[in-house]
mmCIF file of C-alpha atoms and ligand atoms in Angstrom:
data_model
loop_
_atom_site.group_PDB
_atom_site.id
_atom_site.type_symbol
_atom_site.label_atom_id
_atom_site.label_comp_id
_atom_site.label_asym_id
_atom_site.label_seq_id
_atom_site.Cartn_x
_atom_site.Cartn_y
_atom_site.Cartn_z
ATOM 1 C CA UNK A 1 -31.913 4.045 -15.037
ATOM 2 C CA UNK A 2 -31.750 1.955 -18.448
ATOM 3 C CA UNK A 3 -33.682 1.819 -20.654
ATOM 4 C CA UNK A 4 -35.526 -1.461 -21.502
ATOM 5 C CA UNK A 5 -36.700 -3.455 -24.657
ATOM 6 C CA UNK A 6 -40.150 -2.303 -24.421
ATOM 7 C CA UNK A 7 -39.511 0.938 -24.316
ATOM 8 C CA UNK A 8 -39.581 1.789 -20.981
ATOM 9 C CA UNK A 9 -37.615 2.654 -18.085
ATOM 10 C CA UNK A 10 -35.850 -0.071 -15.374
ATOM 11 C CA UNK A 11 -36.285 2.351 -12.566
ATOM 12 C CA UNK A 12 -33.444 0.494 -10.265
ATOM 13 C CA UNK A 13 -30.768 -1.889 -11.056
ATOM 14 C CA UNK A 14 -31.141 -4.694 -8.874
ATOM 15 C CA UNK A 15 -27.241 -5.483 -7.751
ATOM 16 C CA UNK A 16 -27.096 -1.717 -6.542
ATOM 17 C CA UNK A 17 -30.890 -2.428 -4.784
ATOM 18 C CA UNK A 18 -29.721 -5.834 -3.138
ATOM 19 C CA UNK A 19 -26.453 -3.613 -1.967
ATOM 20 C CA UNK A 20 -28.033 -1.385 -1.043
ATOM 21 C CA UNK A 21 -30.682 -3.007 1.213
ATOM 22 C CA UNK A 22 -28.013 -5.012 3.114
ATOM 23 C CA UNK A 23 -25.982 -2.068 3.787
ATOM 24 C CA UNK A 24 -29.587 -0.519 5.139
ATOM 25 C CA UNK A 25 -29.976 -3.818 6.925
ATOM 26 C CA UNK A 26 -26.431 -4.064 8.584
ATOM 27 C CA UNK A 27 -26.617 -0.150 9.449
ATOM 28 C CA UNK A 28 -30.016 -0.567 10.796
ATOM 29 C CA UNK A 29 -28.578 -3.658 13.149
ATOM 30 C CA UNK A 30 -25.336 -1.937 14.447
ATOM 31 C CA UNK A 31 -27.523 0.802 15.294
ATOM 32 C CA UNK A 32 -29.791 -1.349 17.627
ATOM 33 C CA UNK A 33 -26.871 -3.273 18.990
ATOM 34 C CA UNK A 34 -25.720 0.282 20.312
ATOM 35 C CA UNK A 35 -28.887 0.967 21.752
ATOM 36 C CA UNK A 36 -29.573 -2.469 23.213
ATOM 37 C CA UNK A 37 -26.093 -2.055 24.933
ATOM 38 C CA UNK A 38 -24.388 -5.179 23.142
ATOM 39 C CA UNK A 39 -21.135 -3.917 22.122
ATOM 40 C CA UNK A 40 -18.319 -5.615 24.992
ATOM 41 C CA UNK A 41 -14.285 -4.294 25.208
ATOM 42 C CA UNK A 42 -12.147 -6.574 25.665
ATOM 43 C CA UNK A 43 -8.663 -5.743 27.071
ATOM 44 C CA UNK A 44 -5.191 -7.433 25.547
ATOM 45 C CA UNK A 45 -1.982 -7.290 27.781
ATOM 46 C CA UNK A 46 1.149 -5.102 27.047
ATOM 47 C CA UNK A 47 3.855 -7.210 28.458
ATOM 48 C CA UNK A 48 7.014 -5.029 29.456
ATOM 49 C CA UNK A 49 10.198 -7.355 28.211
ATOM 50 C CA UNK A 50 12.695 -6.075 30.736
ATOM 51 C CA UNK A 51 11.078 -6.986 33.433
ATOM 52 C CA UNK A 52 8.188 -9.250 32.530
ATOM 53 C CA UNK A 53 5.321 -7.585 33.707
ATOM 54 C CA UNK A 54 1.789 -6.200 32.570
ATOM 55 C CA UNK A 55 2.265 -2.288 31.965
ATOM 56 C CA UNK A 56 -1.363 -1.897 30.394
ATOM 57 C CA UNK A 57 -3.978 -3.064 27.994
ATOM 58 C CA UNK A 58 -4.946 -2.256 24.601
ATOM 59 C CA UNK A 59 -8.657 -2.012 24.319
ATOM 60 C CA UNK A 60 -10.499 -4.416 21.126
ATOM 61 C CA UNK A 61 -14.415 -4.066 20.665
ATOM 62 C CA UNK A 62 -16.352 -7.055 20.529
ATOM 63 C CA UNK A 63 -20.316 -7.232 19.044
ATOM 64 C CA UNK A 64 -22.541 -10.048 21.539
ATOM 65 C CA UNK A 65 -24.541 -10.601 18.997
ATOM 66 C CA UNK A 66 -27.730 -12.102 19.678
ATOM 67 C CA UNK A 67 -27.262 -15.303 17.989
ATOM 68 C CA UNK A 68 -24.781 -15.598 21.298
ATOM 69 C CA UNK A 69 -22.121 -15.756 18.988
ATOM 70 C CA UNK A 70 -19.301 -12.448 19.544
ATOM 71 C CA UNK A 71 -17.836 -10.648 16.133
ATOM 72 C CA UNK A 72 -14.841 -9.484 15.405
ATOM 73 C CA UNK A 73 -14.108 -5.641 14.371
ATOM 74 C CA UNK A 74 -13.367 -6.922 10.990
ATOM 75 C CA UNK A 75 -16.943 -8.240 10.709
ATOM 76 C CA UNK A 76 -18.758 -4.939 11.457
ATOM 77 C CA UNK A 77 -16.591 -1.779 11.788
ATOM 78 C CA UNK A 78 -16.285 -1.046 8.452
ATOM 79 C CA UNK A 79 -19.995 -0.219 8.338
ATOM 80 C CA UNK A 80 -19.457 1.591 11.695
ATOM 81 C CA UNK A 81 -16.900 3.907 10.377
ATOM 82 C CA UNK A 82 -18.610 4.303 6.574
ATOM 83 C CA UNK A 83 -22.241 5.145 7.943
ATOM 84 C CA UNK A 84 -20.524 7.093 10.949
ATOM 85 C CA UNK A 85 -21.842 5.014 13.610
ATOM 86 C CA UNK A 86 -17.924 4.713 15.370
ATOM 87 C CA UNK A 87 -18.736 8.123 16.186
ATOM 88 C CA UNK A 88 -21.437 7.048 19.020
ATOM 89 C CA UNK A 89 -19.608 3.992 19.341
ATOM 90 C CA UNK A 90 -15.910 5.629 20.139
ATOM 91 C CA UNK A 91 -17.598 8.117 22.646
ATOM 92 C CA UNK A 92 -19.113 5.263 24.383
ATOM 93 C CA UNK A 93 -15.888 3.552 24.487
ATOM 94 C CA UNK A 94 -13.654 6.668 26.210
ATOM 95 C CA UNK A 95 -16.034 6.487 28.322
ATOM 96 C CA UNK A 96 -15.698 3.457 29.592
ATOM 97 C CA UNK A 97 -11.638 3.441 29.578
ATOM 98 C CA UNK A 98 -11.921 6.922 31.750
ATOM 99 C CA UNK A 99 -14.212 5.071 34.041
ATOM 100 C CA UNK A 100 -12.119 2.073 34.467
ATOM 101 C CA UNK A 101 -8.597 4.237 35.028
ATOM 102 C CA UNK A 102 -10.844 5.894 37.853
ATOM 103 C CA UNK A 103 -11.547 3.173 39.034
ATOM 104 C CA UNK A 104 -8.214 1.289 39.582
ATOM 105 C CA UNK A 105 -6.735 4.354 41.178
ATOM 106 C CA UNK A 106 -7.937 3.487 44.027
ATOM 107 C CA UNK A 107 -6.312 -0.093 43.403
ATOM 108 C CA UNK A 108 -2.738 -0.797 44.523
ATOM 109 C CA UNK A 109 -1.911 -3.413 41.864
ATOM 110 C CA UNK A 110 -3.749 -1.548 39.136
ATOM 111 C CA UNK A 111 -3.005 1.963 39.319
ATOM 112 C CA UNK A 112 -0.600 2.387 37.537
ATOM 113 C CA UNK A 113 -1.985 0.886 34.107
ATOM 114 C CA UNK A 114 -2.530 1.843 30.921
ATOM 115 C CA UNK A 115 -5.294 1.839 28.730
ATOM 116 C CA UNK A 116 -5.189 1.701 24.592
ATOM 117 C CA UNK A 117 -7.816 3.174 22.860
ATOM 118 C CA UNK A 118 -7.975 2.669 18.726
ATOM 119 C CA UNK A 119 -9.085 5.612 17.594
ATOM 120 C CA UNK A 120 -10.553 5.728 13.997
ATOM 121 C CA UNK A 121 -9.732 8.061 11.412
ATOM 122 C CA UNK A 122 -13.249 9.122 11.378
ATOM 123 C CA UNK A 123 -12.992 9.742 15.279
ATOM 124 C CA UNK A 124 -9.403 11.674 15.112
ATOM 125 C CA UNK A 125 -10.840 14.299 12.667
ATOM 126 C CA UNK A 126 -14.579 14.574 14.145
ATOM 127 C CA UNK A 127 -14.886 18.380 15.544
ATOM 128 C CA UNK A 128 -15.983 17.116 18.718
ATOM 129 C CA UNK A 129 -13.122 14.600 19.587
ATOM 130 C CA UNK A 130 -11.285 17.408 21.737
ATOM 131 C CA UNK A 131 -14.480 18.899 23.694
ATOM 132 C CA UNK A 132 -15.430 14.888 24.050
ATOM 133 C CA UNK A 133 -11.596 14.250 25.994
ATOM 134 C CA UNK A 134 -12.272 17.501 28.004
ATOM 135 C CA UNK A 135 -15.577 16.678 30.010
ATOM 136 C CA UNK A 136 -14.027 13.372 30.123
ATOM 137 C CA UNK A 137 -11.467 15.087 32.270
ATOM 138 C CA UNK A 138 -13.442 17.017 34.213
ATOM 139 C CA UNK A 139 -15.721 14.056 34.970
ATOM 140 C CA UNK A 140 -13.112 11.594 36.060
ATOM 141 C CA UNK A 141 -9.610 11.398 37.734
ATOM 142 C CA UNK A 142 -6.763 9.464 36.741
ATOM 143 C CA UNK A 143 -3.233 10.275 35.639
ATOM 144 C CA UNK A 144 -3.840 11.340 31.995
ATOM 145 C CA UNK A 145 -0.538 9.854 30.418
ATOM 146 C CA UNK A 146 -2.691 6.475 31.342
ATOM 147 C CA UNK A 147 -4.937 7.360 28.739
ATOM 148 C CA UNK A 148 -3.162 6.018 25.476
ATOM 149 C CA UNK A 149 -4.650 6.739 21.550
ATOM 150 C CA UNK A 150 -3.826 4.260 18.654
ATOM 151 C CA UNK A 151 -3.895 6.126 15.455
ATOM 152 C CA UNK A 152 -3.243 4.353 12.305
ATOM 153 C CA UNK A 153 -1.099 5.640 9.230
ATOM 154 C CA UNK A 154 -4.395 5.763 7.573
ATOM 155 C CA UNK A 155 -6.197 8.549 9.766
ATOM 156 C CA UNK A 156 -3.009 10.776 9.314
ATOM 157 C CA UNK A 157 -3.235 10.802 5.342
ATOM 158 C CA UNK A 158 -4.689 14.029 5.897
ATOM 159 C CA UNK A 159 -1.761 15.175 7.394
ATOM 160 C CA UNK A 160 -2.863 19.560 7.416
ATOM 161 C CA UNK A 161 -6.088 18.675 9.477
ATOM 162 C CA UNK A 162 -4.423 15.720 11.537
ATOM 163 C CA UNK A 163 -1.232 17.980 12.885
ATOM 164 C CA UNK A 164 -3.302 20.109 14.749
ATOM 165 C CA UNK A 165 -5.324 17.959 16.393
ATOM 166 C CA UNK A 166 -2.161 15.285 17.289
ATOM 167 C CA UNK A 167 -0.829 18.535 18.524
ATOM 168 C CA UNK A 168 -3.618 19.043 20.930
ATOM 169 C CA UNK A 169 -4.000 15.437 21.965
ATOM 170 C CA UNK A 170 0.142 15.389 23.156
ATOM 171 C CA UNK A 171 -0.686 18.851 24.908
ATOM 172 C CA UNK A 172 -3.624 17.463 27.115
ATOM 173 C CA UNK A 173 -0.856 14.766 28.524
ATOM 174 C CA UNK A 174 -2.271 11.800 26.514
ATOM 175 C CA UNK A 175 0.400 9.512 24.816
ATOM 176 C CA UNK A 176 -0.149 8.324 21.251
ATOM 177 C CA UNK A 177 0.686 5.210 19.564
ATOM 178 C CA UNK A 178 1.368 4.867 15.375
ATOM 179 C CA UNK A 179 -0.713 1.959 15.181
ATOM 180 C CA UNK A 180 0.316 -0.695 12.420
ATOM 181 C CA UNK A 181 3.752 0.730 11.543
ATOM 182 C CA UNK A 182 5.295 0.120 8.511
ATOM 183 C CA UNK A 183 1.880 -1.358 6.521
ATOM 184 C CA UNK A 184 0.713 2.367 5.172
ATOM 185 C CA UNK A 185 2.657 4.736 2.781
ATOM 186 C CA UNK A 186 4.486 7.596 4.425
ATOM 187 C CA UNK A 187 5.529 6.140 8.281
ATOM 188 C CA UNK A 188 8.772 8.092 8.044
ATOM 189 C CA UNK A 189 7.049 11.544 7.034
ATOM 190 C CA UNK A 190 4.540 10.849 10.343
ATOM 191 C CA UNK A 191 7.459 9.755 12.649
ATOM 192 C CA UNK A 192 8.850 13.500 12.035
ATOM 193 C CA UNK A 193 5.961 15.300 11.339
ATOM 194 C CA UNK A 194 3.749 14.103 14.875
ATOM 195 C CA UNK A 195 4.306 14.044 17.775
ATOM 196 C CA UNK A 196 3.870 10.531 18.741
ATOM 197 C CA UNK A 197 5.515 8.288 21.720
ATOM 198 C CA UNK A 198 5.257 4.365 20.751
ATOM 199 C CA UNK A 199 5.666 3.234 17.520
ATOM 200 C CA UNK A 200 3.336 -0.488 17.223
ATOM 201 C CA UNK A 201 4.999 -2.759 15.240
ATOM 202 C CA UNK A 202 2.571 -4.774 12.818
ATOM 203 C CA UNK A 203 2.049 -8.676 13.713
ATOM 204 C CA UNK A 204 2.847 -9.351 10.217
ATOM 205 C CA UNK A 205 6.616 -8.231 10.360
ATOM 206 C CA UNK A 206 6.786 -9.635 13.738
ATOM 207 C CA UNK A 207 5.294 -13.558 12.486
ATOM 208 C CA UNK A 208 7.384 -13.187 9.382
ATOM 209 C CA UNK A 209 10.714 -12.008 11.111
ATOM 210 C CA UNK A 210 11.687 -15.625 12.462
ATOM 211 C CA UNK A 211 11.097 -17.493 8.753
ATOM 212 C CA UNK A 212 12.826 -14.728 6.940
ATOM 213 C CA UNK A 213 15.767 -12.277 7.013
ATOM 214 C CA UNK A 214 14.228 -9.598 5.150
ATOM 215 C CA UNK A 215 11.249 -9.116 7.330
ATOM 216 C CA UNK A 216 13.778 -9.414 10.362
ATOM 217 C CA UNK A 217 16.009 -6.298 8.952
ATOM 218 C CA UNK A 218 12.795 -4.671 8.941
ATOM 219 C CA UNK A 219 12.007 -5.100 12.149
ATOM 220 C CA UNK A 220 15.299 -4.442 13.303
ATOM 221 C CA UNK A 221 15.481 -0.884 11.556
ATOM 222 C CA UNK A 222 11.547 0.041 13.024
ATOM 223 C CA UNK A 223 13.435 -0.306 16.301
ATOM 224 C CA UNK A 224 16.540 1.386 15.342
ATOM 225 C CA UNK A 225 14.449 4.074 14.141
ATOM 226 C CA UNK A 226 12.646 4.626 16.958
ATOM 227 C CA UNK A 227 15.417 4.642 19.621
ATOM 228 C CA UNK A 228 16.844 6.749 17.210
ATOM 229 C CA UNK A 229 13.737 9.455 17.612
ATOM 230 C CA UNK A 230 13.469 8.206 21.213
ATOM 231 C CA UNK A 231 10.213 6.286 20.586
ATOM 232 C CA UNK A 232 9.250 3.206 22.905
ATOM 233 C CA UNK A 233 7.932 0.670 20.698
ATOM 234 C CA UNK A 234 5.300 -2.279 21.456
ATOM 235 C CA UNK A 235 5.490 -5.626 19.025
ATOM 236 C CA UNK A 236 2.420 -6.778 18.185
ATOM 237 C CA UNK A 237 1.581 -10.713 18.049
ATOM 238 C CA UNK A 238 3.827 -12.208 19.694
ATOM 239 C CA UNK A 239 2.905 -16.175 19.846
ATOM 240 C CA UNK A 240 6.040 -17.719 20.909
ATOM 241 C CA UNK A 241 8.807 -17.317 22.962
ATOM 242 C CA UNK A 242 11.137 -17.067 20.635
ATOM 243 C CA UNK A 243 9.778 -13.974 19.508
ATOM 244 C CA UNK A 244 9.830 -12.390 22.765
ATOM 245 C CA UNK A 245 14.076 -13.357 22.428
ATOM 246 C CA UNK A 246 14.638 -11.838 19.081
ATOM 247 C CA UNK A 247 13.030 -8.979 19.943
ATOM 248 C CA UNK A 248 14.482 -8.445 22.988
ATOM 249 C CA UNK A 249 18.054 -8.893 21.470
ATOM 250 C CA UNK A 250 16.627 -6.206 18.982
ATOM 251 C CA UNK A 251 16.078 -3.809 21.854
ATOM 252 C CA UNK A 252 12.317 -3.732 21.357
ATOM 253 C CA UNK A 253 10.620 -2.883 24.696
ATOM 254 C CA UNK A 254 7.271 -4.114 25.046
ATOM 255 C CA UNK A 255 4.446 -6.629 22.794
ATOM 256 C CA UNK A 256 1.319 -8.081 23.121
ATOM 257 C CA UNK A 257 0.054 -11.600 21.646
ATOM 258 C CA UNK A 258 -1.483 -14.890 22.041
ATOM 259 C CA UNK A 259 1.733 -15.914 23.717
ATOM 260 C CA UNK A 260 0.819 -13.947 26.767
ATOM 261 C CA UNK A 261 -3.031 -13.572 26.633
ATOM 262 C CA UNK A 262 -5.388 -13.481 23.857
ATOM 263 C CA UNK A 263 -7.654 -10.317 24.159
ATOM 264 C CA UNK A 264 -9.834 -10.973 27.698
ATOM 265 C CA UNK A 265 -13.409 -9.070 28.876
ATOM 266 C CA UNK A 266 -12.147 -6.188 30.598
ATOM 267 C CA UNK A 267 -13.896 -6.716 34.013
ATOM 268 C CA UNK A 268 -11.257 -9.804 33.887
ATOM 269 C CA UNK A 269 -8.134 -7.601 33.477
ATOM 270 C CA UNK A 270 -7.277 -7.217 36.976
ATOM 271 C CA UNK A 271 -6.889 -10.650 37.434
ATOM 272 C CA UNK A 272 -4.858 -11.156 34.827
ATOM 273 C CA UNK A 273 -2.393 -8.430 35.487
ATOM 274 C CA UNK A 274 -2.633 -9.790 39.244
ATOM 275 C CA UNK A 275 -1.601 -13.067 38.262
ATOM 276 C CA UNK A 276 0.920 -11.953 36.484
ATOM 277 C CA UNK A 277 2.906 -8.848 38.062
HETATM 278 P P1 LIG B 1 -5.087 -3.952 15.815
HETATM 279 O O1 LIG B 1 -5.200 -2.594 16.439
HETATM 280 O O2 LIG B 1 -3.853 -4.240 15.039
HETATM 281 O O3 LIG B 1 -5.322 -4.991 16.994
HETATM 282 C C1 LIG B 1 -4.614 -6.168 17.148
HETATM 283 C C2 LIG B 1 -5.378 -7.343 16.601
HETATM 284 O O4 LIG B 1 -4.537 -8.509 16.632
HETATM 285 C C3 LIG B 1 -6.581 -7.718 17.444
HETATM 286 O O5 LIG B 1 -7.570 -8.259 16.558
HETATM 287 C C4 LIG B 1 -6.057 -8.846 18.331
HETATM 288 O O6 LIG B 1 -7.066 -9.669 18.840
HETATM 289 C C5 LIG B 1 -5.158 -9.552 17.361
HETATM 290 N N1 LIG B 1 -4.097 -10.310 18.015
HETATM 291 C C6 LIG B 1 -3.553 -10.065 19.220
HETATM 292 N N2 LIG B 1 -2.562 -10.925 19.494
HETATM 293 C C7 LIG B 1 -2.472 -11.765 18.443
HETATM 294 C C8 LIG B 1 -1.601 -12.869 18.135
HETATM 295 O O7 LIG B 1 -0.720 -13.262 18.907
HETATM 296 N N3 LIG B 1 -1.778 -13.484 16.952
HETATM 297 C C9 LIG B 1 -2.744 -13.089 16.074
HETATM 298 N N4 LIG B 1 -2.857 -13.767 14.936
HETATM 299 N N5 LIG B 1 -3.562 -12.028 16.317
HETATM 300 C C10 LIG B 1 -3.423 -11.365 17.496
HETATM 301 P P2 LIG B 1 -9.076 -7.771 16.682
HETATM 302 O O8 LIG B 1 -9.443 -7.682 18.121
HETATM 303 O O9 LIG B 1 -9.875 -8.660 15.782
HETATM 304 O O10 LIG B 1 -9.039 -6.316 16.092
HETATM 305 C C11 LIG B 1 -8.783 -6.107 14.735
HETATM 306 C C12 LIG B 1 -8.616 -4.644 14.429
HETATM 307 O O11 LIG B 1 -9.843 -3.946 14.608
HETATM 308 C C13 LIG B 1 -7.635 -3.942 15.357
HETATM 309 O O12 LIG B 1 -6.354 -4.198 14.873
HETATM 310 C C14 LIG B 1 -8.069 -2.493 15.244
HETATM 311 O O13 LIG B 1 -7.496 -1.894 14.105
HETATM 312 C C15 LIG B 1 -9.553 -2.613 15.031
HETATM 313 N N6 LIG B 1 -10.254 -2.343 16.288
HETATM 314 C C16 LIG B 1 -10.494 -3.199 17.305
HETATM 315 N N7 LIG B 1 -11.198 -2.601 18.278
HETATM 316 C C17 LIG B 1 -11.403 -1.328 17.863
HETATM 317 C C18 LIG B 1 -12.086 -0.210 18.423
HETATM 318 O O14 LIG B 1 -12.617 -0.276 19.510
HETATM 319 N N8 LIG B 1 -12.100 0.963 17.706
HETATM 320 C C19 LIG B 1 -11.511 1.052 16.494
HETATM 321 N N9 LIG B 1 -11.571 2.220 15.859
HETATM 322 N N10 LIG B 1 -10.846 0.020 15.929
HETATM 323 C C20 LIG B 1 -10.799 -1.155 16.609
HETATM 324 CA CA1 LIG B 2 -4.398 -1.143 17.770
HETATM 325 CA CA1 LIG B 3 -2.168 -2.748 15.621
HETATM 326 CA CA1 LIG B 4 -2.367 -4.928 13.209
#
């Protein structure tokens, strides 16, 4: 409150009201779009480099808006994960992933595929992300080391309450990627503190390694450093083939890009690794 000429009182500033009522406003319409069903995953290929082939998917949310246009994350899951919504939203999407490794077990060509799941920070440290990944289990059978969590260096910050639960994750038989590597503060204090299996190697070290040297050594050590601590590691955007070369040479195992597939509807994932493999 301020206090005006006259005397009186401005009860509400009106930047923090107009903020305020579009934060209301997008809240209120992520909300519906979970309820009306219009959230879509799409699935991007992991392409092993040794021997070419499609070892799994990473999972990306889309919003079919209905304007008919899709967004991207970046467009709405910052409000998701501020006004808790990804809560709801990440359930929803285990779901689904359980579901579909169920499903292709059953599939010659597709049972033996992997599924990424991002998990936000406000997911990793919710109380009920552990009972969630148990009924899950109970509920539907597939081979559990199918099941694999991205966690970025930004959900382990909180390193005391993260352990634990990393901990527990590893001893159900999931496997858990470091999502982003090398873009947050402390990678090497996570690398030896959790017990992870696959480091992801950030796009932009990846798209900068072939213009210049520096990002390249970069690159080069992630890998070092994770062969070193017996790590797999997965390159992210990978657009050309000449990225798929240095990398190779580098001894990196796996990536994922435009070069191979953009991110595809998931019911369209079988064809793709079909085509492929
Ligand atoms: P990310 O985990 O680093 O995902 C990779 C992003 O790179 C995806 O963007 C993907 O579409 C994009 N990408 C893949 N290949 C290429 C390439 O060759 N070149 C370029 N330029 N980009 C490529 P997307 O789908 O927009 O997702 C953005 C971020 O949103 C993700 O980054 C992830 O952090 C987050 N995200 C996506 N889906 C989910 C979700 O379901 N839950 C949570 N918690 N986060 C999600
Ligand atoms: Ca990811
Ligand atoms: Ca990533
Ligand atoms: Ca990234």
């Amino acid at each position: 409150a301020k206090h005006t000429g006259r005397g009186g009182i401005e009860i509400f500033d009106q930047t923090l009201y107009a903020n305020f009522s579009t934060r209301l406003h997008n809240e209120t319409a992520l909300r519906l779009a979970l309820q009306r069903q219009e959230f879509r995953l799409f699935a991007q290929p992991i392409i092993d480099f040794e021997h070419s082939h499609c070892t799994g998917f990473e999972i990306l949310i889309r919003w079919a808006h209905p304007d008919g246009r899709l967004r991207s994350p970046g467009q709405f899951l910052d409000i998701a994960e501020e006004t808790g919504l990804i809560i709801p939203l990440g359930w929803w999407m285990l779901e689904v992933a359980a579901e579909q490794l169920e499903r292709w077990q059953a599939d010659s060509m597709m049972q033996h595929m992997t599924l990424a799941i991002n998990l936000s920070p406000r997911q990793l440290l919710h109380s009920q992300l552990l009972p969630t990944l148990k009924s899950i289990f109970e509920r539907y059978q597939f081979p559990r080391q199918q099941l694999h969590l991205e966690i970025t260096e930004g959900a382990l910050l909180n390193t005391e309450r993260a352990e634990p639960i990393l901990n527990a994750l590893r001893h159900f038989g999931l496997h858990l990627h470091i999502d982003d590597f090398g873009t947050g503060y402390s990678s090497l204090t996570y690398l030896h503190r959790f017990p992870l299996n696959t480091i992801k190697i950030d796009r932009s070290f990846i798209q900068a390694a072939l213009e210049d040297q520096r990002s390249l050594a970069i690159v080069r050590t992630i890998i070092n450093l994770a062969q070193t601590m017996q790590l797999a590691t997965i390159a992210e955007g990978i657009e050309t083939a000449e990225h798929i070369q240095v990398l190779r040479e580098l001894g990196c195992q796996a990536g994922q890009g435009y070069f191979f597939s953009p991110p595809v509807p998931l019911e369209q994932a079988a064809d793709f690794a079909c085509s492929l493999n």
